[in-house]
Amino acid sequence: MTKVNPDHITGTITIAVLLQENGQYVCQISPSLSDFPREDMQCYGQTKEHAIAIALEKLADDYRRIAEERQNIDWETVKRSDSGEPIAKRYHVILHYERIAEEESKFEALHNTIMGNTVVENAKITVIEIDPDIPIDPLMRLWD
């Protein structure tokens, strides 16, 4: 007999993208997942792809928050070996930052965003403890 996994998530995520009268788009995401905490989401975008990207980011943000909260890790606790040495753990650190930039060019919008530490200071940061052997590849910068 197959064991039932209590953490098993079932359901679907339906995405509908609708053209608005103003030529912009709204993306509606309707999750029917068994653990999803809220109802449908609507996100607006300049293009179909932009609306979808924003909606998926909001969905990912909800799941990042859930993953971090469920770990219930004390931020300052350090586990130590029997000899008293700190035991290093592995963490997936996700940094999310958005802003509306009014600049002369796309280059200026990017350049002025990455100047200084404002991105890190104003970002939403999620820290999730992970196993050392989990195959997670962090996203790379555009210029790598």
Backbone as a printed PyTorch tensor [residue, N CA C, xyz], in Angstrom:
tensor([[[  0.8380,  -1.1710,   0.0000],
         [  0.0000,   0.0000,   0.0000],
         [  0.8910,   1.2460,   0.0000]],

        [[  0.5500,   2.2120,  -0.7970],
         [  1.3130,   3.4410,  -0.9050],
         [  1.0720,   4.3270,   0.3130]],

        [[  2.1870,   4.8690,   0.8640],
         [  2.0510,   5.7830,   1.9950],
         [  1.5390,   7.1300,   1.5010]],

        [[  0.7320,   7.7660,   2.3170],
         [  0.2110,   9.0770,   1.9730],
         [  1.1500,  10.1230,   2.5620]],

        [[  1.6130,  11.0240,   1.7300],
         [  2.4870,  12.0990,   2.1750],
         [  1.6070,  13.2680,   2.6190]],

        [[  1.6490,  13.6530,   3.8940],
         [  0.7800,  14.7380,   4.3670],
         [  1.1490,  16.0920,   3.7580]],

        [[  2.3550,  16.2340,   3.2110],
         [  2.7780,  17.4900,   2.5980],
         [  2.4890,  17.5300,   1.1040]],

        [[  1.8330,  16.5060,   0.5840],
         [  1.5320,  16.4350,  -0.8470],
         [  0.5880,  17.5700,  -1.2350]],

        [[  0.9580,  18.2850,  -2.2680],
         [  0.1230,  19.3790,  -2.7600],
         [ -0.5240,  18.9070,  -4.0490]],

        [[ -1.8320,  19.0520,  -4.1380],
         [ -2.5240,  18.6830,  -5.3570],
         [ -3.3540,  19.8570,  -5.8420]],

        [[ -3.6040,  19.8620,  -7.1180],
         [ -4.4210,  20.9060,  -7.7020],
         [ -3.7820,  21.4530,  -8.9520]],

        [[ -4.3170,  22.5500,  -9.4140],
         [ -3.8300,  23.1770, -10.6360],
         [ -3.7110,  24.6790, -10.4250]],

        [[ -2.9870,  25.2910, -11.3380],
         [ -2.9060,  26.7490, -11.3790],
         [ -3.3740,  27.1550, -12.7700]],

        [[ -4.4670,  27.8700, -12.8280],
         [ -5.0150,  28.3250, -14.1010],
         [ -4.6140,  29.7720, -14.3160]],

        [[ -4.1060,  30.0500, -15.5130],
         [ -3.6920,  31.4080, -15.8570],
         [ -4.5450,  31.8890, -17.0210]],

        [[ -5.1830,  33.0360, -16.8310],
         [ -5.9520,  33.6600, -17.9110],
         [ -5.4080,  35.0730, -18.1080]],

        [[ -5.1170,  35.4130, -19.3560],
         [ -4.6150,  36.7500, -19.6670],
         [ -5.6620,  37.4400, -20.5370]],

        [[ -6.1030,  38.6070, -20.0770],
         [ -7.1810,  39.3160, -20.7620],
         [ -6.7210,  40.6860, -21.2200]],

        [[ -7.0220,  41.0210, -22.4550],
         [ -6.7310,  42.3420, -23.0000],
         [ -7.7530,  43.3360, -22.4570]],

        [[ -7.2780,  44.4550, -21.9520],
         [ -8.1400,  45.5030, -21.4280],
         [ -8.4330,  46.5350, -22.5250]],

        [[ -9.4240,  47.3610, -22.3160],
         [ -9.7880,  48.3840, -23.3000],
         [ -8.6570,  49.3710, -23.5630]],

        [[ -7.7880,  49.5740, -22.5760],
         [ -6.6750,  50.5250, -22.7300],
         [ -5.4620,  49.9140, -23.4340]],

        [[ -5.5700,  48.6690, -23.9020],
         [ -4.4790,  48.0210, -24.6170],
         [ -3.5050,  47.2920, -23.7000]],

        [[ -3.7080,  47.3970, -22.4120],
         [ -2.8670,  46.6780, -21.4580],
         [ -3.5400,  45.3580, -21.1090]],

        [[ -2.8710,  44.5700, -20.2620],
         [ -3.3610,  43.2180, -19.9680],
         [ -3.5230,  43.0160, -18.4690]],

        [[ -4.4420,  42.1340, -18.1390],
         [ -4.5870,  41.6740, -16.7640],
         [ -4.4160,  40.1600, -16.7910]],

        [[ -3.6040,  39.6740, -15.8660],
         [ -3.3940,  38.2320, -15.7330],
         [ -4.0820,  37.7890, -14.4640]],

        [[ -4.9600,  36.8230, -14.5970],
         [ -5.6460,  36.2710, -13.4330],
         [ -5.1080,  34.8720, -13.1900]],

        [[ -4.6020,  34.6600, -11.9940],
         [ -4.1230,  33.3340, -11.6000],
         [ -5.1250,  32.7700, -10.6060]],

        [[ -5.6120,  31.5640, -10.9210],
         [ -6.5930,  30.8970, -10.0660],
         [ -6.0050,  29.5730,  -9.6060]],

        [[ -5.3710,  29.5660,  -8.4310],
         [ -4.8340,  28.2990,  -7.9360],
         [ -5.9090,  27.4830,  -7.2400]],

        [[ -5.9160,  26.1960,  -7.5160],
         [ -6.8060,  25.3000,  -6.7760],
         [ -5.9510,  24.3330,  -5.9680]],

        [[ -4.7870,  24.8060,  -5.5460],
         [ -3.8730,  23.9710,  -4.7750],
         [ -4.4070,  23.8000,  -3.3560]],

        [[ -4.1850,  22.6310,  -2.8080],
         [ -4.7640,  22.3100,  -1.5050],
         [ -4.1960,  23.1430,  -0.3630]],

        [[ -3.0340,  23.7750,  -0.5600],
         [ -2.4570,  24.5440,   0.5470],
         [ -2.3550,  26.0360,   0.2440]],

        [[ -2.9790,  26.5030,  -0.8300],
         [ -2.8150,  27.9050,  -1.1910],
         [ -3.6740,  28.7860,  -0.3070]],

        [[ -3.0730,  29.8260,   0.2920],
         [ -3.7650,  30.5910,   1.3250],
         [ -4.7400,  31.6540,   0.8560]],

        [[ -4.8140,  31.9330,  -0.4370],
         [ -5.7360,  32.9970,  -0.8330],
         [ -6.4310,  32.6960,  -2.1490]],

        [[ -7.3380,  33.5840,  -2.4990],
         [ -8.1450,  33.4030,  -3.7010],
         [ -7.3920,  33.8600,  -4.9470]],

        [[ -8.1250,  34.0360,  -6.0210],
         [ -7.5400,  34.4630,  -7.2910],
         [ -6.7400,  35.7500,  -7.1420]],

        [[ -5.7150,  35.8780,  -7.9930],
         [ -4.9050,  37.0920,  -8.0310],
         [ -5.0860,  37.7340,  -9.3980]],

        [[ -5.1070,  39.0440,  -9.4240],
         [ -5.1410,  39.7740, -10.6880],
         [ -3.9630,  40.7320, -10.7180]],

        [[ -3.1950,  40.6760, -11.8000],
         [ -2.0200,  41.5200, -11.9400],
         [ -2.0400,  42.1500, -13.3260]],

        [[ -1.7030,  43.4160, -13.3700],
         [ -1.7230,  44.1630, -14.6170],
         [ -0.3290,  44.2480, -15.2130]],

        [[ -0.2740,  44.3160, -16.5460],
         [  1.0060,  44.4390, -17.2330],
         [  0.8590,  45.1490, -18.5570]],

        [[  1.9830,  45.6270, -19.0550],
         [  2.0210,  46.3420, -20.3300],
         [  1.7640,  45.3930, -21.5030]],

        [[  2.2870,  44.1640, -21.3730],
         [  2.1050,  43.1280, -22.4040],
         [  1.5850,  41.8640, -21.7140]],

        [[  1.2180,  40.8630, -22.5140],
         [  0.7750,  39.5860, -21.9390],
         [  1.8750,  39.0000, -21.0610]],

        [[  3.0900,  39.0160, -21.5820],
         [  4.2210,  38.4270, -20.8700],
         [  4.5210,  39.1670, -19.5660]],

        [[  4.4150,  40.4940, -19.6020],
         [  4.6580,  41.3080, -18.4100],
         [  3.6200,  40.9890, -17.3400]],

        [[  2.3670,  40.8860, -17.7250],
         [  1.2960,  40.5650, -16.7710],
         [  1.5030,  39.1790, -16.1640]],

        [[  1.8780,  38.2090, -16.9880],
         [  2.1390,  36.8520, -16.4910],
         [  3.3190,  36.8600, -15.5310]],

        [[  4.3950,  37.5600, -15.8840],
         [  5.5840,  37.6210, -15.0260],
         [  5.2450,  38.2030, -13.6610]],

        [[  4.4670,  39.2570, -13.6250],
         [  4.0920,  39.8800, -12.3580],
         [  3.2320,  38.9200, -11.5300]],

        [[  2.2720,  38.2640, -12.1730],
         [  1.3910,  37.3440, -11.4510],
         [  2.1720,  36.1500, -10.8970]],

        [[  3.0750,  35.5960, -11.6850],
         [  3.8630,  34.4590, -11.2100],
         [  4.7960,  34.8740, -10.0750]],

        [[  5.3200,  36.0910, -10.1440],
         [  6.1750,  36.5860,  -9.0600],
         [  5.3740,  36.7160,  -7.7650]],

        [[  4.1430,  37.1850,  -7.8470],
         [  3.3110,  37.2830,  -6.6410],
         [  3.0160,  35.8930,  -6.0710]],

        [[  2.7630,  34.9340,  -6.9430],
         [  2.5310,  33.5620,  -6.4990],
         [  3.7940,  33.0030,  -5.8390]],

        [[  4.9440,  33.2200,  -6.4790],
         [  6.2190,  32.7590,  -5.9050],
         [  6.4810,  33.4250,  -4.5650]],

        [[  6.1600,  34.7080,  -4.4380],
         [  6.3590,  35.4220,  -3.1820],
         [  5.5470,  34.7850,  -2.0570]],

        [[  4.3130,  34.4150,  -2.3470],
         [  3.4800,  33.7510,  -1.3390],
         [  4.1320,  32.4440,  -0.8820]],

        [[  4.6170,  31.6460,  -1.8270],
         [  5.2220,  30.3710,  -1.4710],
         [  6.5740,  30.5390,  -0.7890]],

        [[  7.3540,  31.5650,  -1.1500],
         [  8.6030,  31.8280,  -0.4210],
         [  8.3050,  32.1550,   1.0350]],

        [[  7.2920,  32.9900,   1.2550],
         [  6.9050,  33.3600,   2.6200],
         [  6.4680,  32.1320,   3.4040]],

        [[  5.6510,  31.2800,   2.8000],
         [  5.1700,  30.0600,   3.4670],
         [  6.3540,  29.1550,   3.8080]],

        [[  7.2680,  28.9620,   2.8650],
         [  8.4270,  28.0840,   3.0900],
         [  9.2710,  28.5900,   4.2520]],

        [[  9.5050,  29.8870,   4.2920],
         [ 10.3250,  30.4570,   5.3570],
         [  9.6100,  30.3670,   6.7070]],

        [[  8.3210,  30.6950,   6.7410],
         [  7.5700,  30.6530,   8.0020],
         [  7.4640,  29.2400,   8.5660]],

        [[  7.2820,  28.2660,   7.7130],
         [  7.1100,  26.8880,   8.1900],
         [  8.3950,  26.3180,   8.7790]],

        [[  9.5450,  26.8540,   8.3910],
         [ 10.7860,  26.3730,   8.9950],
         [ 10.9180,  26.8450,  10.4320]],

        [[ 10.3260,  27.9800,  10.7520],
         [ 10.3220,  28.5050,  12.1140],
         [ 11.7170,  28.4710,  12.7460]],

        [[ 12.6870,  29.0190,  12.0330],
         [ 14.0780,  29.0080,  12.4780],
         [ 14.3850,  30.2790,  13.2590]],

        [[ 15.0250,  30.0980,  14.4230],
         [ 15.4980,  31.2480,  15.1950],
         [ 16.6840,  31.8440,  14.4430]],

        [[ 16.6010,  33.1240,  14.1310],
         [ 17.5940,  33.7910,  13.3010],
         [ 18.9970,  33.7590,  13.8950]],

        [[ 19.1060,  33.7500,  15.2050],
         [ 20.4190,  33.8990,  15.8250],
         [ 20.9710,  32.6220,  16.4360]],

        [[ 20.2380,  31.5270,  16.3620],
         [ 20.7050,  30.2740,  16.9450],
         [ 21.8220,  29.6800,  16.0930]],

        [[ 22.9150,  29.3050,  16.7580],
         [ 24.0460,  28.6660,  16.0900],
         [ 24.2040,  27.2830,  16.6930]],

        [[ 24.1080,  26.2490,  15.8510],
         [ 24.3420,  24.8930,  16.3430],
         [ 25.8480,  24.6570,  16.3820]],

        [[ 26.2700,  23.9450,  17.4080],
         [ 27.7010,  23.6980,  17.5910],
         [ 27.9670,  22.1970,  17.6820]],

        [[ 29.1570,  21.8080,  17.2350],
         [ 29.5760,  20.4120,  17.3320],
         [ 29.9300,  20.1060,  18.7840]],

        [[ 30.2390,  18.8580,  19.0610],
         [ 30.6200,  18.4590,  20.4160],
         [ 31.8690,  19.2020,  20.8800]],

        [[ 32.7240,  19.5860,  19.9470],
         [ 33.9540,  20.3120,  20.3030],
         [ 33.7140,  21.8180,  20.4350]],

        [[ 32.4700,  22.2730,  20.1810],
         [ 32.1530,  23.6880,  20.3310],
         [ 32.2770,  24.5100,  19.0620]],

        [[ 32.6660,  23.8770,  17.9530],
         [ 32.7920,  24.5920,  16.6740],
         [ 31.4100,  24.8370,  16.0790]],

        [[ 31.1980,  26.0220,  15.5180],
         [ 29.9130,  26.2790,  14.8460],
         [ 29.7370,  25.3590,  13.6420]],

        [[ 28.5400,  24.8700,  13.4590],
         [ 28.2220,  24.0100,  12.3160],
         [ 27.5820,  24.8830,  11.2410]],

        [[ 28.2570,  24.9850,  10.1090],
         [ 27.7330,  25.7840,   8.9960],
         [ 26.5740,  25.0390,   8.3450]],

        [[ 25.5520,  25.7740,   8.0010],
         [ 24.4020,  25.2180,   7.2990],
         [ 24.3340,  25.8730,   5.9310]],

        [[ 23.4860,  25.3520,   5.0860],
         [ 23.3240,  25.9020,   3.7400],
         [ 21.9720,  26.5830,   3.6460]],

        [[ 21.9600,  27.7750,   3.0560],
         [ 20.7370,  28.5510,   2.9450],
         [ 20.5380,  29.0150,   1.5070]],

        [[ 19.3090,  29.0070,   1.0760],
         [ 18.9370,  29.6020,  -0.2060],
         [ 18.4280,  30.9960,   0.1250]],

        [[ 19.1800,  32.0080,  -0.2800],
         [ 18.8250,  33.3910,   0.0100],
         [ 18.2340,  33.9840,  -1.2610]],

        [[ 16.9920,  34.4310,  -1.1720],
         [ 16.2960,  34.9810,  -2.3390],
         [ 16.0540,  36.4560,  -2.0740]],

        [[ 16.5650,  37.2700,  -2.9750],
         [ 16.4590,  38.7190,  -2.8580],
         [ 15.5030,  39.2050,  -3.9340]],

        [[ 14.4550,  39.9030,  -3.5280],
         [ 13.5020,  40.4240,  -4.5110],
         [ 13.3710,  41.9230,  -4.3300]],

        [[ 13.6090,  42.6320,  -5.4090],
         [ 13.5470,  44.0910,  -5.3760],
         [ 12.8660,  44.5700,  -6.6450]],

        [[ 11.9310,  45.4650,  -6.4960],
         [ 11.2690,  46.0760,  -7.6440],
         [ 11.1870,  47.5700,  -7.4110]],

        [[ 11.2170,  48.3210,  -8.4860],
         [ 10.9890,  49.7610,  -8.3990],
         [ 10.4740,  50.2460,  -9.7340]],

        [[  9.8390,  51.3800,  -9.7310],
         [  9.4350,  52.0440, -10.9660],
         [ 10.4930,  53.1070, -11.2150]],

        [[ 11.1450,  53.0370, -12.3610],
         [ 12.2330,  53.9590, -12.6820],
         [ 11.7980,  54.8920, -13.8050]],

        [[ 11.9550,  56.1700, -13.5840],
         [ 11.7070,  57.1580, -14.6370],
         [ 13.0650,  57.6670, -15.0850]],

        [[ 13.5600,  57.0990, -16.1640],
         [ 14.9160,  57.3860, -16.6590],
         [ 14.8570,  57.6750, -18.1540]],

        [[ 15.9720,  58.1310, -18.6950],
         [ 16.0580,  58.4740, -20.1190],
         [ 16.1920,  57.2540, -21.0080]],

        [[ 16.6930,  56.1410, -20.4710],
         [ 16.8840,  54.9370, -21.2870],
         [ 16.8120,  53.7000, -20.4070]],

        [[ 16.7190,  52.5570, -21.0460],
         [ 16.7230,  51.2800, -20.3260],
         [ 18.0540,  51.1080, -19.5910]],

        [[ 19.1520,  51.5090, -20.2430],
         [ 20.4660,  51.4340, -19.6050],
         [ 20.4890,  52.2480, -18.3140]],

        [[ 19.9830,  53.4820, -18.3600],
         [ 19.9660,  54.3410, -17.1730],
         [ 19.0880,  53.7350, -16.0700]],

        [[ 17.9730,  53.1290, -16.4500],
         [ 17.1000,  52.5010, -15.4620],
         [ 17.8370,  51.3710, -14.7450]],

        [[ 18.5650,  50.5520, -15.5010],
         [ 19.3360,  49.4630, -14.9000],
         [ 20.4980,  50.0150, -14.0790]],

        [[ 21.2650,  50.9060, -14.6710],
         [ 22.4530,  51.4640, -14.0160],
         [ 22.0920,  52.1680, -12.7080]],

        [[ 21.0750,  52.9740, -12.7300],
         [ 20.6890,  53.7130, -11.5240],
         [ 20.0540,  52.8180, -10.4690]],

        [[ 19.5630,  51.6700, -10.8790],
         [ 19.0220,  50.7180,  -9.9090],
         [ 20.1480,  50.0020,  -9.1700]],

        [[ 21.2020,  49.6320,  -9.8840],
         [ 22.2640,  48.8500,  -9.2440],
         [ 23.3190,  49.6960,  -8.5420]],

        [[ 23.2300,  51.0060,  -8.6430],
         [ 24.1970,  51.8670,  -7.9460],
         [ 23.9390,  51.8280,  -6.4370]],

        [[ 24.9980,  51.7590,  -5.6710],
         [ 24.8680,  51.7960,  -4.2190],
         [ 24.2560,  50.5310,  -3.6640]],

        [[ 23.7850,  50.6090,  -2.4580],
         [ 23.2180,  49.4530,  -1.7660],
         [ 21.7120,  49.5280,  -1.6290]],

        [[ 21.0660,  50.4270,  -2.3520],
         [ 19.6240,  50.5900,  -2.1610],
         [ 18.8440,  49.3300,  -2.5310]],

        [[ 19.3440,  48.5660,  -3.4890],
         [ 18.6400,  47.3450,  -3.8650],
         [ 18.6010,  46.3940,  -2.6770]],

        [[ 19.7390,  46.1490,  -2.0600],
         [ 19.7920,  45.2350,  -0.9260],
         [ 19.0350,  45.8090,   0.2640]],

        [[ 19.2090,  47.0850,   0.5270],
         [ 18.5610,  47.7050,   1.6790],
         [ 17.0420,  47.7020,   1.5660]],

        [[ 16.5120,  47.8350,   0.3720],
         [ 15.0710,  47.9390,   0.1820],
         [ 14.4260,  46.6540,  -0.3350]],

        [[ 15.2030,  45.6090,  -0.4800],
         [ 14.6850,  44.3620,  -1.0330],
         [ 13.9390,  43.5510,   0.0130]],

        [[ 13.1060,  42.6750,  -0.4860],
         [ 12.4740,  41.6720,   0.3550],
         [ 13.3930,  40.4560,   0.2840]],

        [[ 13.8600,  39.9990,   1.4240],
         [ 14.8290,  38.9030,   1.4570],
         [ 14.2080,  37.7080,   2.1620]],

        [[ 14.2830,  36.5580,   1.5100],
         [ 13.7960,  35.3080,   2.0840],
         [ 14.9890,  34.3910,   2.2770]],

        [[ 15.0990,  33.7780,   3.4540],
         [ 16.2020,  32.8660,   3.7510],
         [ 15.5990,  31.5250,   4.1350]],

        [[ 15.8820,  30.5090,   3.3220],
         [ 15.3290,  29.1730,   3.5360],
         [ 16.4900,  28.2010,   3.7200]],

        [[ 16.5150,  27.5030,   4.8570],
         [ 17.5660,  26.5190,   5.0870],
         [ 17.3400,  25.3340,   4.1570]],

        [[ 18.4160,  24.8570,   3.5260],
         [ 18.2870,  23.7450,   2.5770],
         [ 19.3470,  22.6780,   2.8650]],

        [[ 19.0830,  21.4700,   2.3960],
         [ 20.0470,  20.3800,   2.5110],
         [ 21.2360,  20.6610,   1.6070]],

        [[ 22.4250,  20.2130,   2.0060],
         [ 23.6190,  20.4690,   1.1990],
         [ 23.5820,  19.8440,  -0.1890]],

        [[ 22.7890,  18.7960,  -0.3800],
         [ 22.7990,  18.1040,  -1.6720],
         [ 21.6080,  18.4480,  -2.5720]],

        [[ 20.7920,  19.4190,  -2.1790],
         [ 19.6430,  19.7610,  -3.0190],
         [ 20.1380,  20.5170,  -4.2610]],

        [[ 19.6810,  20.1360,  -5.4380],
         [ 20.1860,  20.7460,  -6.6740],
         [ 19.4820,  22.0610,  -7.0290]],

        [[ 19.8690,  23.1330,  -6.3510],
         [ 19.3020,  24.4480,  -6.6380],
         [ 20.3610,  25.2800,  -7.3300]],

        [[ 20.0260,  25.8160,  -8.4920],
         [ 20.9210,  26.7170,  -9.2110],
         [ 20.3800,  28.1230,  -9.0910]],

        [[ 21.0930,  29.0000,  -8.3670],
         [ 20.6190,  30.3840,  -8.2680],
         [ 20.5410,  31.0480,  -9.6300]],

        [[ 19.6260,  31.9910,  -9.7700],
         [ 19.5260,  32.7510, -11.0110],
         [ 20.7950,  33.5580, -11.1940]],

        [[ 21.1840,  33.7550, -12.4290],
         [ 22.4000,  34.5130, -12.7240],
         [ 22.0240,  35.9310, -13.1500]],

        [[ 22.9630,  36.8500, -12.9760],
         [ 22.7540,  38.2200, -13.4350],
         [ 22.7060,  38.2510, -14.9530]],

        [[ 22.0410,  39.2510, -15.4900],
         [ 21.9250,  39.3860, -16.9430],
         [ 23.2720,  39.5200, -17.6270]],

        [[ 24.2350,  40.1040, -16.9460],
         [ 25.5260,  40.3740, -17.5910],
         [ 26.5420,  39.2870, -17.3550]],

        [[ 26.1580,  38.1580, -16.7450],
         [ 27.0830,  37.0310, -16.5690],
         [ 27.1820,  36.2120, -17.8250]]])
